[in-house]
Structures are given as C-alpha cells and as structure tokens.
PDB file of C-alpha atoms and ligand atoms in Angstrom:
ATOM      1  CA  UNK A1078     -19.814   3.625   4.588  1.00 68.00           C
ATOM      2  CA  UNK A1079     -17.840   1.767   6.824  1.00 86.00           C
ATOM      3  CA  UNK A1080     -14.258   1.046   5.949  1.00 97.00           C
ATOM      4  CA  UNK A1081     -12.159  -0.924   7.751  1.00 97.00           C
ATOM      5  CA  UNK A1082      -8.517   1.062   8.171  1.00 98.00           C
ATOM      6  CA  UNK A1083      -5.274  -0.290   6.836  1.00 98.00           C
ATOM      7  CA  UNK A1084      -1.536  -0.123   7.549  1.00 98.00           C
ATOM      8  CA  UNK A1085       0.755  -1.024   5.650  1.00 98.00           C
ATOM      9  CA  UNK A1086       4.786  -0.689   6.488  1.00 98.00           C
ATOM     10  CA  UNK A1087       6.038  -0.755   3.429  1.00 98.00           C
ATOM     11  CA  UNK A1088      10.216  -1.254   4.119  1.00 98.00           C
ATOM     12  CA  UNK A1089      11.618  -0.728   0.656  1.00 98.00           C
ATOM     13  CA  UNK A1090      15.615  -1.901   0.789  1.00 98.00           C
ATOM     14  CA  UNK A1091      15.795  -2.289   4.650  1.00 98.00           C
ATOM     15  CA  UNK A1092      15.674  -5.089   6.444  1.00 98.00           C
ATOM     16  CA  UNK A1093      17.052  -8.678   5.955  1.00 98.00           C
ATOM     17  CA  UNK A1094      15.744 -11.619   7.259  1.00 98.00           C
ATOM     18  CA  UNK A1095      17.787 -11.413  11.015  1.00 98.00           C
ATOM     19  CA  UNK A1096      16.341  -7.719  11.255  1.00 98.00           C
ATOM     20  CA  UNK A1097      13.195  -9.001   9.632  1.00 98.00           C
ATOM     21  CA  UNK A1098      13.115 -11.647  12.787  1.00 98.00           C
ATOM     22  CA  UNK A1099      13.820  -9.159  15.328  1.00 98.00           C
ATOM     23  CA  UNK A1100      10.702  -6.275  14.207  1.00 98.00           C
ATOM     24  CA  UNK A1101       8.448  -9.608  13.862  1.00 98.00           C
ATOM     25  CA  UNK A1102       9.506 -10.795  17.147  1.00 98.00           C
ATOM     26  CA  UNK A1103       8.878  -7.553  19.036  1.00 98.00           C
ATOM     27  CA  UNK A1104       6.111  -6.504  17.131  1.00 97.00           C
ATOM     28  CA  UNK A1105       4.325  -9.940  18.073  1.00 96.00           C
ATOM     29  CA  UNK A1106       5.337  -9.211  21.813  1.00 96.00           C
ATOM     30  CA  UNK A1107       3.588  -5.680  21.421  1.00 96.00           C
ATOM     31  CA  UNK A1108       0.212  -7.028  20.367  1.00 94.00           C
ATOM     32  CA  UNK A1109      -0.207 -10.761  21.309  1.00 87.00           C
ATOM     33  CA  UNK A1110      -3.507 -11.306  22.507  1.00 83.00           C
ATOM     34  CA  UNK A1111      -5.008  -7.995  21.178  1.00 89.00           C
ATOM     35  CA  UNK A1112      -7.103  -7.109  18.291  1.00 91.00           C
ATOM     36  CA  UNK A1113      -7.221  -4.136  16.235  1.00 94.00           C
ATOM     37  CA  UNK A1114      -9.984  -2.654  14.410  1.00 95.00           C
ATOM     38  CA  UNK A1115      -7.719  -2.325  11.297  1.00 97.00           C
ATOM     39  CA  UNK A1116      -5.556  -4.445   9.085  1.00 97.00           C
ATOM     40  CA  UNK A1117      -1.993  -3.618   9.357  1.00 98.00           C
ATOM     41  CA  UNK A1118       0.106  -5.007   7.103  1.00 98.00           C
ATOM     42  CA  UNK A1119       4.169  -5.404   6.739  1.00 98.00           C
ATOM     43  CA  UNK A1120       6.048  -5.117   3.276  1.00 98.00           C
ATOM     44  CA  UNK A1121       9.525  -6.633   3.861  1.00 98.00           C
ATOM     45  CA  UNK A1122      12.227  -7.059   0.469  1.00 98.00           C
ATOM     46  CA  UNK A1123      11.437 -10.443  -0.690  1.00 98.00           C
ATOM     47  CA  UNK A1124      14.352 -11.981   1.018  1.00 98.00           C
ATOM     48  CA  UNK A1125      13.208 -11.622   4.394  1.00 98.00           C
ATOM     49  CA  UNK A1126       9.615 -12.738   3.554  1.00 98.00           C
ATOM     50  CA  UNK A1127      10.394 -16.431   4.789  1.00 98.00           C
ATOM     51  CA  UNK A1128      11.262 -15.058   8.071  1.00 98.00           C
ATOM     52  CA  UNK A1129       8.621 -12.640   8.364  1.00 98.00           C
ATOM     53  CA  UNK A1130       5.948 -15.515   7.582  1.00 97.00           C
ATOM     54  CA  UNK A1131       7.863 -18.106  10.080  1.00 97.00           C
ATOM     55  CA  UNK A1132       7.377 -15.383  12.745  1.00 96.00           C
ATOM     56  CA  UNK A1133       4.380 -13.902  12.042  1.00 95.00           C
ATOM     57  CA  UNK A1134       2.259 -16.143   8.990  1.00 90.00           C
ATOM     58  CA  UNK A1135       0.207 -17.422  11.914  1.00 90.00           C
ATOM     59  CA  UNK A1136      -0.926 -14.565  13.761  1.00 92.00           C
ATOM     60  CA  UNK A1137      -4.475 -13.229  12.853  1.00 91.00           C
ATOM     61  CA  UNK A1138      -4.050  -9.343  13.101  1.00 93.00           C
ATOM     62  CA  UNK A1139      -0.909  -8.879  10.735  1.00 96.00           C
ATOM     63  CA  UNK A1140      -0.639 -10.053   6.778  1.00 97.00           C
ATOM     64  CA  UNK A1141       2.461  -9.915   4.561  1.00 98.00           C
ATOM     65  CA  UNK A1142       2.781  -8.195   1.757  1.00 98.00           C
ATOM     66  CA  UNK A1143       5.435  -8.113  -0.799  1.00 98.00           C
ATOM     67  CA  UNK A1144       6.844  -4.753  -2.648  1.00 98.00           C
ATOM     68  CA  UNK A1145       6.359  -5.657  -6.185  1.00 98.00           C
ATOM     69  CA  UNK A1146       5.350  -9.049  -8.133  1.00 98.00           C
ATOM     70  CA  UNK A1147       6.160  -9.676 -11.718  1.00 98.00           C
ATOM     71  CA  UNK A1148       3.414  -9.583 -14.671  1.00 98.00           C
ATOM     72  CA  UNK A1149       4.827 -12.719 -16.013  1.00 98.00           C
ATOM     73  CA  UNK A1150       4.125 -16.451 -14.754  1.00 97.00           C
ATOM     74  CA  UNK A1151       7.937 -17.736 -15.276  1.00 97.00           C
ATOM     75  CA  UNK A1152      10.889 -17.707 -17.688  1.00 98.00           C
ATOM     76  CA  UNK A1153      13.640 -15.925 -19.055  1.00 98.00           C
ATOM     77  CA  UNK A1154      12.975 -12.407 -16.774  1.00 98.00           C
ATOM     78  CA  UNK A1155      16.151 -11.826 -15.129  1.00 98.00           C
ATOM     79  CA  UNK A1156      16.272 -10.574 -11.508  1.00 97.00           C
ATOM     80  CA  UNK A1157      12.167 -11.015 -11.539  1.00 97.00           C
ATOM     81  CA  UNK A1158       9.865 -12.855  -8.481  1.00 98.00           C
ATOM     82  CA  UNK A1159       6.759 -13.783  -9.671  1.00 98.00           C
ATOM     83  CA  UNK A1160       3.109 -14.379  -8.012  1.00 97.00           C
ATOM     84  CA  UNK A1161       3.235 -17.884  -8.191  1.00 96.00           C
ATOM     85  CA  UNK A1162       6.582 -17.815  -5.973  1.00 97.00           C
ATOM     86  CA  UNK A1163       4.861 -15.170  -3.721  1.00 97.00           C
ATOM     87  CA  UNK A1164       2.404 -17.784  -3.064  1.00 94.00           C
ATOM     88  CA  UNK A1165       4.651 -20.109  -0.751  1.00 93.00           C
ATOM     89  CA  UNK A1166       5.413 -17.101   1.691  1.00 93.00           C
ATOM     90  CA  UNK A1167       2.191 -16.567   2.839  1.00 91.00           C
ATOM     91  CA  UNK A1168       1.458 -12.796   0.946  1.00 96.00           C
ATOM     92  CA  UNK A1169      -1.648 -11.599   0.847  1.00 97.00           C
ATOM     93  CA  UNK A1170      -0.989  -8.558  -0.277  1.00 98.00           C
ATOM     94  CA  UNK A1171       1.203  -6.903  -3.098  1.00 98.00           C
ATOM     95  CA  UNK A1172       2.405  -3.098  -3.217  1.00 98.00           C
ATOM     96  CA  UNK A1173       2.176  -2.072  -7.060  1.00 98.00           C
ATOM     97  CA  UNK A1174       3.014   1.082  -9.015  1.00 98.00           C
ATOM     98  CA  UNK A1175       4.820   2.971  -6.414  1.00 98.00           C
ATOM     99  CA  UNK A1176       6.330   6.134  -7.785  1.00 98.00           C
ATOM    100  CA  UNK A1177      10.023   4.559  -6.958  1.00 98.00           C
ATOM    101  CA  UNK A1178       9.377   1.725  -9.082  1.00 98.00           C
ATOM    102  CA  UNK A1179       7.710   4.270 -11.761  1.00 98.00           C
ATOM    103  CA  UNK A1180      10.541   7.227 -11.255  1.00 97.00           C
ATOM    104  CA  UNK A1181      14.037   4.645 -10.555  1.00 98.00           C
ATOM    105  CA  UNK A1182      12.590   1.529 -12.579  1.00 97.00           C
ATOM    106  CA  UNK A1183      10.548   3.338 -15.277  1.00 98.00           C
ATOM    107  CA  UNK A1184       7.070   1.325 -14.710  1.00 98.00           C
ATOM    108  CA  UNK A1185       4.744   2.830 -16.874  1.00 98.00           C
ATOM    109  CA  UNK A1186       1.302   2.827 -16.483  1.00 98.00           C
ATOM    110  CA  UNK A1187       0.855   0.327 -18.745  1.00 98.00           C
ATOM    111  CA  UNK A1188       3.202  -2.411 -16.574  1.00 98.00           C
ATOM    112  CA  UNK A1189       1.563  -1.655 -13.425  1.00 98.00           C
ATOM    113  CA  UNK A1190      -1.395  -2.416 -14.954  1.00 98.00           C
ATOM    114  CA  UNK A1191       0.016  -5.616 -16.275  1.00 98.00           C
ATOM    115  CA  UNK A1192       1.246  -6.284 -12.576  1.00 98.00           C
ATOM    116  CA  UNK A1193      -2.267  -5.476 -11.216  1.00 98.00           C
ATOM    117  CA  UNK A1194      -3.707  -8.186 -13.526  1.00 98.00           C
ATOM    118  CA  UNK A1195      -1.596 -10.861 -12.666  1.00 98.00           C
ATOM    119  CA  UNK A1196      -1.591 -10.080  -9.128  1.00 98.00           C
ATOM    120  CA  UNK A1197      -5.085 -10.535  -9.170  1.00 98.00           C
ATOM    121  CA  UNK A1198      -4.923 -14.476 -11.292  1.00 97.00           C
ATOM    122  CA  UNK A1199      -3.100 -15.475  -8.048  1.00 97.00           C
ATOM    123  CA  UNK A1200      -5.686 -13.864  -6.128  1.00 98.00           C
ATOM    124  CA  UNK A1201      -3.488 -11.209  -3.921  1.00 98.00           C
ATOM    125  CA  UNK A1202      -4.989  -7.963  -2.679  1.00 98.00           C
ATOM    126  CA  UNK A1203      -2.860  -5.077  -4.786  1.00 98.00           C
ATOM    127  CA  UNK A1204      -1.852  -2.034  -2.587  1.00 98.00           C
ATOM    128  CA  UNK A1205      -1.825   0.379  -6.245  1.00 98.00           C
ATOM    129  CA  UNK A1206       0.245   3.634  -5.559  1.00 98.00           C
ATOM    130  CA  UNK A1207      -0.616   6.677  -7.309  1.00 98.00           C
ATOM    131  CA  UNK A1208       0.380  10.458  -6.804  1.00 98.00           C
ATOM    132  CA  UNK A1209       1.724  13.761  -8.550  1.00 97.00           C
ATOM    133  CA  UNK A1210       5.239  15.228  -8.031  1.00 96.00           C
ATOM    134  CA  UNK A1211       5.786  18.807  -6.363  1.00 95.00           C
ATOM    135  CA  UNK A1212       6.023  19.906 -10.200  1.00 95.00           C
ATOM    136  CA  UNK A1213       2.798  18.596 -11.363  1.00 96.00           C
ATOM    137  CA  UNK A1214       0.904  19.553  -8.551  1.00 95.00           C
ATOM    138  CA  UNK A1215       2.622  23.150  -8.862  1.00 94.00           C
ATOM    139  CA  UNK A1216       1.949  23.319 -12.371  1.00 96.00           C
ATOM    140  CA  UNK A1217      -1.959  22.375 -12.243  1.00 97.00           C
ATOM    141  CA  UNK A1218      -1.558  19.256 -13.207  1.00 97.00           C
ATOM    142  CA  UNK A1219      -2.405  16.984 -10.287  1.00 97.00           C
ATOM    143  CA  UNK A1220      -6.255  16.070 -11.261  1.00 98.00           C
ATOM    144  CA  UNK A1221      -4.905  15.290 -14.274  1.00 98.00           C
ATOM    145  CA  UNK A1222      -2.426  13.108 -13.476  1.00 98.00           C
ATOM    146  CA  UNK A1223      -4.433  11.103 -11.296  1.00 98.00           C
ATOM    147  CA  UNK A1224      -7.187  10.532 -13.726  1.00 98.00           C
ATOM    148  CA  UNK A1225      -4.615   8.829 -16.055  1.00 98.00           C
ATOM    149  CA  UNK A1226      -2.829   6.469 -13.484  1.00 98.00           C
ATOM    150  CA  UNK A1227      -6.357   5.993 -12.163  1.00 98.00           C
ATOM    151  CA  UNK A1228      -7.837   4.716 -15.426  1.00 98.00           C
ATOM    152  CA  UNK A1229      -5.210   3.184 -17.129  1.00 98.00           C
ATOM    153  CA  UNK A1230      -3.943   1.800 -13.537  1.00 98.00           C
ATOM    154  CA  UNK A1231      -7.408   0.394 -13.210  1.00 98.00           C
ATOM    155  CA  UNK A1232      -7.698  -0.678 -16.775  1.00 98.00           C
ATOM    156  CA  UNK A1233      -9.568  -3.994 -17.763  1.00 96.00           C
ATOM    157  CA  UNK A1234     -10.390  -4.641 -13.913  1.00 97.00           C
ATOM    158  CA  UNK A1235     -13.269  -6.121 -12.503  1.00 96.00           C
ATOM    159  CA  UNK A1236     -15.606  -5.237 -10.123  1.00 94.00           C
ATOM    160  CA  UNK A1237     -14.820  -8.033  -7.552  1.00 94.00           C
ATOM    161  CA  UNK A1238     -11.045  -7.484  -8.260  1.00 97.00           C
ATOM    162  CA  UNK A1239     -11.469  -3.916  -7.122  1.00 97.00           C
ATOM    163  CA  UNK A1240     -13.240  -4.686  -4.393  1.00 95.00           C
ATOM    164  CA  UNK A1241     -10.117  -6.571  -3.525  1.00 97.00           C
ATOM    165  CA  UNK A1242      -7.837  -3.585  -4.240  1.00 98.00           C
ATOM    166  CA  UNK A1243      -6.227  -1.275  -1.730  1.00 98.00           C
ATOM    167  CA  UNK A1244      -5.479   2.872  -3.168  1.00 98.00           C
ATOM    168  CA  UNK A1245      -2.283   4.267  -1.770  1.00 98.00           C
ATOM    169  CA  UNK A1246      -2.151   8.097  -2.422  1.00 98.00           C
ATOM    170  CA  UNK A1247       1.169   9.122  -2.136  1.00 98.00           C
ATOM    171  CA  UNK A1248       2.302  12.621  -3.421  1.00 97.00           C
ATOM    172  CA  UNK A1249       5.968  11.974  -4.175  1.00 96.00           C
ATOM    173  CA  UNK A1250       6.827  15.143  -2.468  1.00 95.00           C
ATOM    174  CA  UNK A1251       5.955  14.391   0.476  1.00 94.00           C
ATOM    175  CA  UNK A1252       7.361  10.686   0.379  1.00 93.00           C
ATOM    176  CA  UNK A1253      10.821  10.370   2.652  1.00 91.00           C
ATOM    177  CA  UNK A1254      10.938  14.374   2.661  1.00 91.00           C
ATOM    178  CA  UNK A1255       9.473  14.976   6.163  1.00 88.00           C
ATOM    179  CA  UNK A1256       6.685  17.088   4.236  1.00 89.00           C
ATOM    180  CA  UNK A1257       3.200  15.613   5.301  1.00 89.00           C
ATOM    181  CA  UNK A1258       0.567  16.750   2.756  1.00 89.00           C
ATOM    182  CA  UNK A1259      -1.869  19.114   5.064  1.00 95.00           C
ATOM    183  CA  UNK A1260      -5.162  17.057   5.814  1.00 96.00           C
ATOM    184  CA  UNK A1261      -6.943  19.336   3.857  1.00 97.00           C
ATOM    185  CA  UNK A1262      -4.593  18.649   0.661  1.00 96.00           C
ATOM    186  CA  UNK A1263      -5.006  14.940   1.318  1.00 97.00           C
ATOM    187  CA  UNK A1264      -8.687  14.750   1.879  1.00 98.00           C
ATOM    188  CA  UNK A1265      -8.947  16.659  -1.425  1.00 97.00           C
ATOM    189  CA  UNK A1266      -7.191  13.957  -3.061  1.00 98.00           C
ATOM    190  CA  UNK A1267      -8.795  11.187  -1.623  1.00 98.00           C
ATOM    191  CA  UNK A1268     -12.080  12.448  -2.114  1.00 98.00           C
ATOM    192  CA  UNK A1269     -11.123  13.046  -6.170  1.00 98.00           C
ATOM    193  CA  UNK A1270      -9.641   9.899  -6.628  1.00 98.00           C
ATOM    194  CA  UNK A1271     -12.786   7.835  -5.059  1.00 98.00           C
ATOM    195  CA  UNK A1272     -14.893  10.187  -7.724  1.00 98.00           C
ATOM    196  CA  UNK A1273     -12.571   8.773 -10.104  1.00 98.00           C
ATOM    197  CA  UNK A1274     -13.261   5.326  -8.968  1.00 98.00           C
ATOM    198  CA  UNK A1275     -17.102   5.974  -8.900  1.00 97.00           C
ATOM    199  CA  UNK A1276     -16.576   7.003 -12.599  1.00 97.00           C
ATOM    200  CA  UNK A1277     -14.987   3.997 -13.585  1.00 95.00           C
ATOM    201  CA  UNK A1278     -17.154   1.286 -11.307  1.00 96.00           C
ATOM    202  CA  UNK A1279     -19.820   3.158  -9.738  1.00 96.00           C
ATOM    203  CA  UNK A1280     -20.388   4.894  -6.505  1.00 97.00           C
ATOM    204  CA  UNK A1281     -21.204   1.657  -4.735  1.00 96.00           C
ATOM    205  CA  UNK A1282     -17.880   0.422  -5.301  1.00 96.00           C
ATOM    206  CA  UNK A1283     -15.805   4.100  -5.112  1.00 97.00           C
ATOM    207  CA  UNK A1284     -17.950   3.952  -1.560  1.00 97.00           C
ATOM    208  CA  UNK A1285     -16.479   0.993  -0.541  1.00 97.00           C
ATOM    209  CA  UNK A1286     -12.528   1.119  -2.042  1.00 98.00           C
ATOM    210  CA  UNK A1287     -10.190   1.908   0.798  1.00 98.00           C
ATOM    211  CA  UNK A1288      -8.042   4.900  -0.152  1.00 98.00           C
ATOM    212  CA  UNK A1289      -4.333   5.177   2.117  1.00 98.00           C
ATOM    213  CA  UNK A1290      -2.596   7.705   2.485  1.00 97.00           C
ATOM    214  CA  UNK A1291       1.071   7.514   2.069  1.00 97.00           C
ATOM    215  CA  UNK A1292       4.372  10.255   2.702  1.00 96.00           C
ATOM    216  CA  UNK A1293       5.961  11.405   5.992  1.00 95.00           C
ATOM    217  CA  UNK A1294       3.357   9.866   8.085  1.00 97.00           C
ATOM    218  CA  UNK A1295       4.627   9.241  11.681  1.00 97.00           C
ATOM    219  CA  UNK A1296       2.887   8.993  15.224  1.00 98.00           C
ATOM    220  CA  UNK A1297       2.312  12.719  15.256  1.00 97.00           C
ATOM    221  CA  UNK A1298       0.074  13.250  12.227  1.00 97.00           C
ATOM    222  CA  UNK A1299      -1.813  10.118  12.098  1.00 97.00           C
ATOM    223  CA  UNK A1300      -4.662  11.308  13.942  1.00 97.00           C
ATOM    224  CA  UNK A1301      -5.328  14.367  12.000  1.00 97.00           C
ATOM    225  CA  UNK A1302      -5.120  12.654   8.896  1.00 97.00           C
ATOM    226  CA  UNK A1303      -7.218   9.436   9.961  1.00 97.00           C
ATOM    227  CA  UNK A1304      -9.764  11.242  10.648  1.00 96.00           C
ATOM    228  CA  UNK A1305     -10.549  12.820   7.384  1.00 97.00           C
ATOM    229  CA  UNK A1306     -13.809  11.172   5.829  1.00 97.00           C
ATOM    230  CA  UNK A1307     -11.964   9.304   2.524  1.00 98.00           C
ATOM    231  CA  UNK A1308      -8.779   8.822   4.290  1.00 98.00           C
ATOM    232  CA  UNK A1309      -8.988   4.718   5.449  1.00 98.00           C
ATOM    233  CA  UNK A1310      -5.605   4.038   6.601  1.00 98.00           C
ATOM    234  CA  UNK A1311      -1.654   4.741   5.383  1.00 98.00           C
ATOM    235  CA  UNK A1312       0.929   3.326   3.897  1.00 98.00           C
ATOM    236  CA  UNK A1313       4.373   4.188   6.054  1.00 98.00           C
ATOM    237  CA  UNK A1314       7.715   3.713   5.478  1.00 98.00           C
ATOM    238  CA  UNK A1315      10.324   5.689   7.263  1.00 97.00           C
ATOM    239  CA  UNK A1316       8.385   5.531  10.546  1.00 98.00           C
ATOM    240  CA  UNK A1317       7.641   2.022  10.120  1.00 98.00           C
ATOM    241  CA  UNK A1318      10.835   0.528  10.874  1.00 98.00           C
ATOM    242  CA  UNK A1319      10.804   0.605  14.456  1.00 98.00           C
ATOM    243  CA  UNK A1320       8.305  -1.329  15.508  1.00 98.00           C
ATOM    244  CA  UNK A1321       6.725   0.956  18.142  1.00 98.00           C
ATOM    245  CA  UNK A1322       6.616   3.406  16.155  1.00 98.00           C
ATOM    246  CA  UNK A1323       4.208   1.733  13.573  1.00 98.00           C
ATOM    247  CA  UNK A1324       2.683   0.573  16.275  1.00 97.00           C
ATOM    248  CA  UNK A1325       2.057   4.359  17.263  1.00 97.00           C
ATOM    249  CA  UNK A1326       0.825   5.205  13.939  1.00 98.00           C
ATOM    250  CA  UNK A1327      -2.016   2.529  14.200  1.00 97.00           C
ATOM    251  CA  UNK A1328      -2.897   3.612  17.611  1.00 96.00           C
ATOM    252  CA  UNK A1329      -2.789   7.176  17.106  1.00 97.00           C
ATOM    253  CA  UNK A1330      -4.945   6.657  13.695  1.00 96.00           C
ATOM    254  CA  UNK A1331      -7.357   4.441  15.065  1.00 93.00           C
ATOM    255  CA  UNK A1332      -8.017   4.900  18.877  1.00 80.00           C
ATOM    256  CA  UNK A1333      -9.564   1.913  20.980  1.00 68.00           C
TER     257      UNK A1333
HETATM  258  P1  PGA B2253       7.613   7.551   3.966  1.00 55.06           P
HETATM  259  O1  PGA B2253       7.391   6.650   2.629  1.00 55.06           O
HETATM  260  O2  PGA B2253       6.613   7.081   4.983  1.00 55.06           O
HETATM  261  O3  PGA B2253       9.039   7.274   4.382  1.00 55.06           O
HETATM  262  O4  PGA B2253       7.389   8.947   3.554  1.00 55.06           O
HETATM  263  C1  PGA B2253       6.108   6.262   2.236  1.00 55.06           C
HETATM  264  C2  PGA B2253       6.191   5.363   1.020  1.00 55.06           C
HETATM  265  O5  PGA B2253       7.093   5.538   0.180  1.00 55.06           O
HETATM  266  O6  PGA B2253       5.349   4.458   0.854  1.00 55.06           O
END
C-alpha cells in the first residue's frame, strides 16, 4: 500500500502572527518551485492563522491546520473557535485529541469524538492524537489504552470520513522530553493501532489510514523512523519551529 507521508508542525502556544509571517516567509523561500512527495502541514495558534494563510494559503505543497476546533456550531461557549470560523482561514486540516488538550484541558474521549464529528460536517481532515503515558505503558497497559481511544475516538465514523482522517501516535513520554520512542517501539504501535483500525473498518481501509508518528522527532531520527513499514509521516513540534529544521525532518524522512 502506498501512503503518501505527512508532516505536520504542530506549534502549540508559539508563534503570533509577525513570527507566524517570518517561518511562512522563509519557509516559502526554502521550497518555492519544488515539490515534495509528502504533505507537510503547519499548525499555528489560531491567531496567527490569517497570516499564515495570507503567506502561504496559495502555495500547493503546504496546508494549514488548526490545533483544536470546537464540537459546537456557535453560541454561548466562552473562549471557543468553531469549524465554521476555521473555514475563512483556509484550514484543511484540524489536530484533535492531543494528550495536552486531554491531560491540561480534560478532553475525554467522548469530546474528541464530538470534535471529530463536527470536524468532519465542515469537511476538514482531523489529525486524531492518541498514545499511553510512561505509566501505562510501564504498567501493561498500552494495548489497552489504545483500543479505547481508538474505538471510542473513532466512534460513529464513516468509512469515507476515515479515509479522510490522519492517526498521530504520540506516547506522551516521549512528547517535549527529548525521549524518541525506539523504531522498534513505534512500529509496534503503529502496526497495533492499524489492526485496530482494520477491526473497526476493515483491512482495506486500516491499509490505507496514514498513521504519524509524534514525540522528540528532529532531523536526526526521522530517517530511522520513516522508514518503518506503518510509520507514514510525523507530527513535530519542538523541532518544527525553525523552519529549516522542519524542513530537515521532511527531507531526512522522505529522501528525493
Ligand atoms: P515534540 O511534540 O515534537 O516537541 O515532542 C510533539 C507533539 O506534541 O505533537
């Protein structure tokens, strides 16, 4: 099965729109004219979106993505963006149940499926995070644990809308820690969460969901972990701010 790679920088609190403009700027200077045999994608806070699309909404190789979208249409939600909003700033994609918002914010499985649904109404390709802490790994829980954010992640989805939807495994110890999971540890994963997803919708579809990997990647590892077999891209934060350095990542992961 073929799978086409993604990147995804995925900025969390960093970044306004006058950094926002600089990355785009020199990140369009980097790869003007070139095409990649991936989708990379760039998750800025939704206050620098508008800059990030006036820069970069027109150029082919790179889509926006915002960090989280609300599972209401409008109203009284205080502090809240919705999909509908989303909509004027050019995102294509949406990052949803990443274990910050789960751990700090206390999204339950349950929400983030919620989010997933409505994400999908306005038609945007969800980036769904999953992944164990040190302790449930440790304590034997980890295939556990993914089977339940899988399934009730997952919940109610279609066919066609997964089709649509991007995995991000991201053990939370190795997110921001410097701790890469070994390839072996995160081709493990990946390959148990795609059985998951041929559980759920078939092995057609499990064959064809791309499956990121996410914590501590940088220029140095990318290789070794892009080239496990279930492994189709990563989702990068720390190492994504500088723009060569995502840059780096891509190239590194997906040679030529
Ligand atoms: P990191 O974060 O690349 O800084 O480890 C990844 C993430 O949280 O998505």
């Amino acid at each position: 099965m073929n799978r086409k790679p993604i990147f995804a920088a995925n900025w969390k609190m960093n970044k306004g729109p006058s950094e926002t403009e600089d990355f785009a700027k020199s990140l369009l200077s980097k790869i003007q004219n070139r095409t990649f045999p991936c989708d990379i994608v760039i998750a800025p806070p939704f206050v620098s979106l508008a800059k990030a699309a006036e820069v970069l909404g027109n150029v082919p190789a790179v889509a926006l993505a915002a960090q989280n979208c609300s599972q209401f249409d409008s109203g009284a939600y205080t502090g809240e963006i919705s999909g509908m909003m989303l909509k004027e700033f050019f995102v294509h994609y949406v990052i949803l149940g990443h274990s910050e918002r789960r751990a700090i914010y206390g999204e339950t499985d349950a929400v983030i499926n919620a989010k997933l649904r409505k994400a999908r109404e306005y038609n945007f390709k969800p980036i769904f995070c999953i992944g164990e802490t040190l302790e449930e790994r440790e304590g034997g829980k980890l295939e556990q644990v993914l089977r339940t954010q899988v399934s009730e992640g997952l919940a109610g989805l279609s066919e066609r809308d997964l089709q649509d939807t991007v995995i991000a495994y991201e053990p939370v110890w190795a997110i921001g820690t410097g701790v890469t999971a070994t390839s072996a540890q995160a081709q493990e994963a990946h390959a148990f969460v795609r059985s998951l997803v041929a559980e759920k919708f078939g092995t057609e579809s499990a064959a064809k969901i791309r499956i990121q990997y996410g914590g501590s990647v940088k220029p140095s590892n990318a290789a070794e972990l892009m080239a496990c077999p279930d492994i189709d891209g990563a989702l990068i934060s720390g190492a994504s701010l500088e723009p060569q350095s995502f840059l780096d990542i891509i190239q590194n992961g997906v040679p030529g």
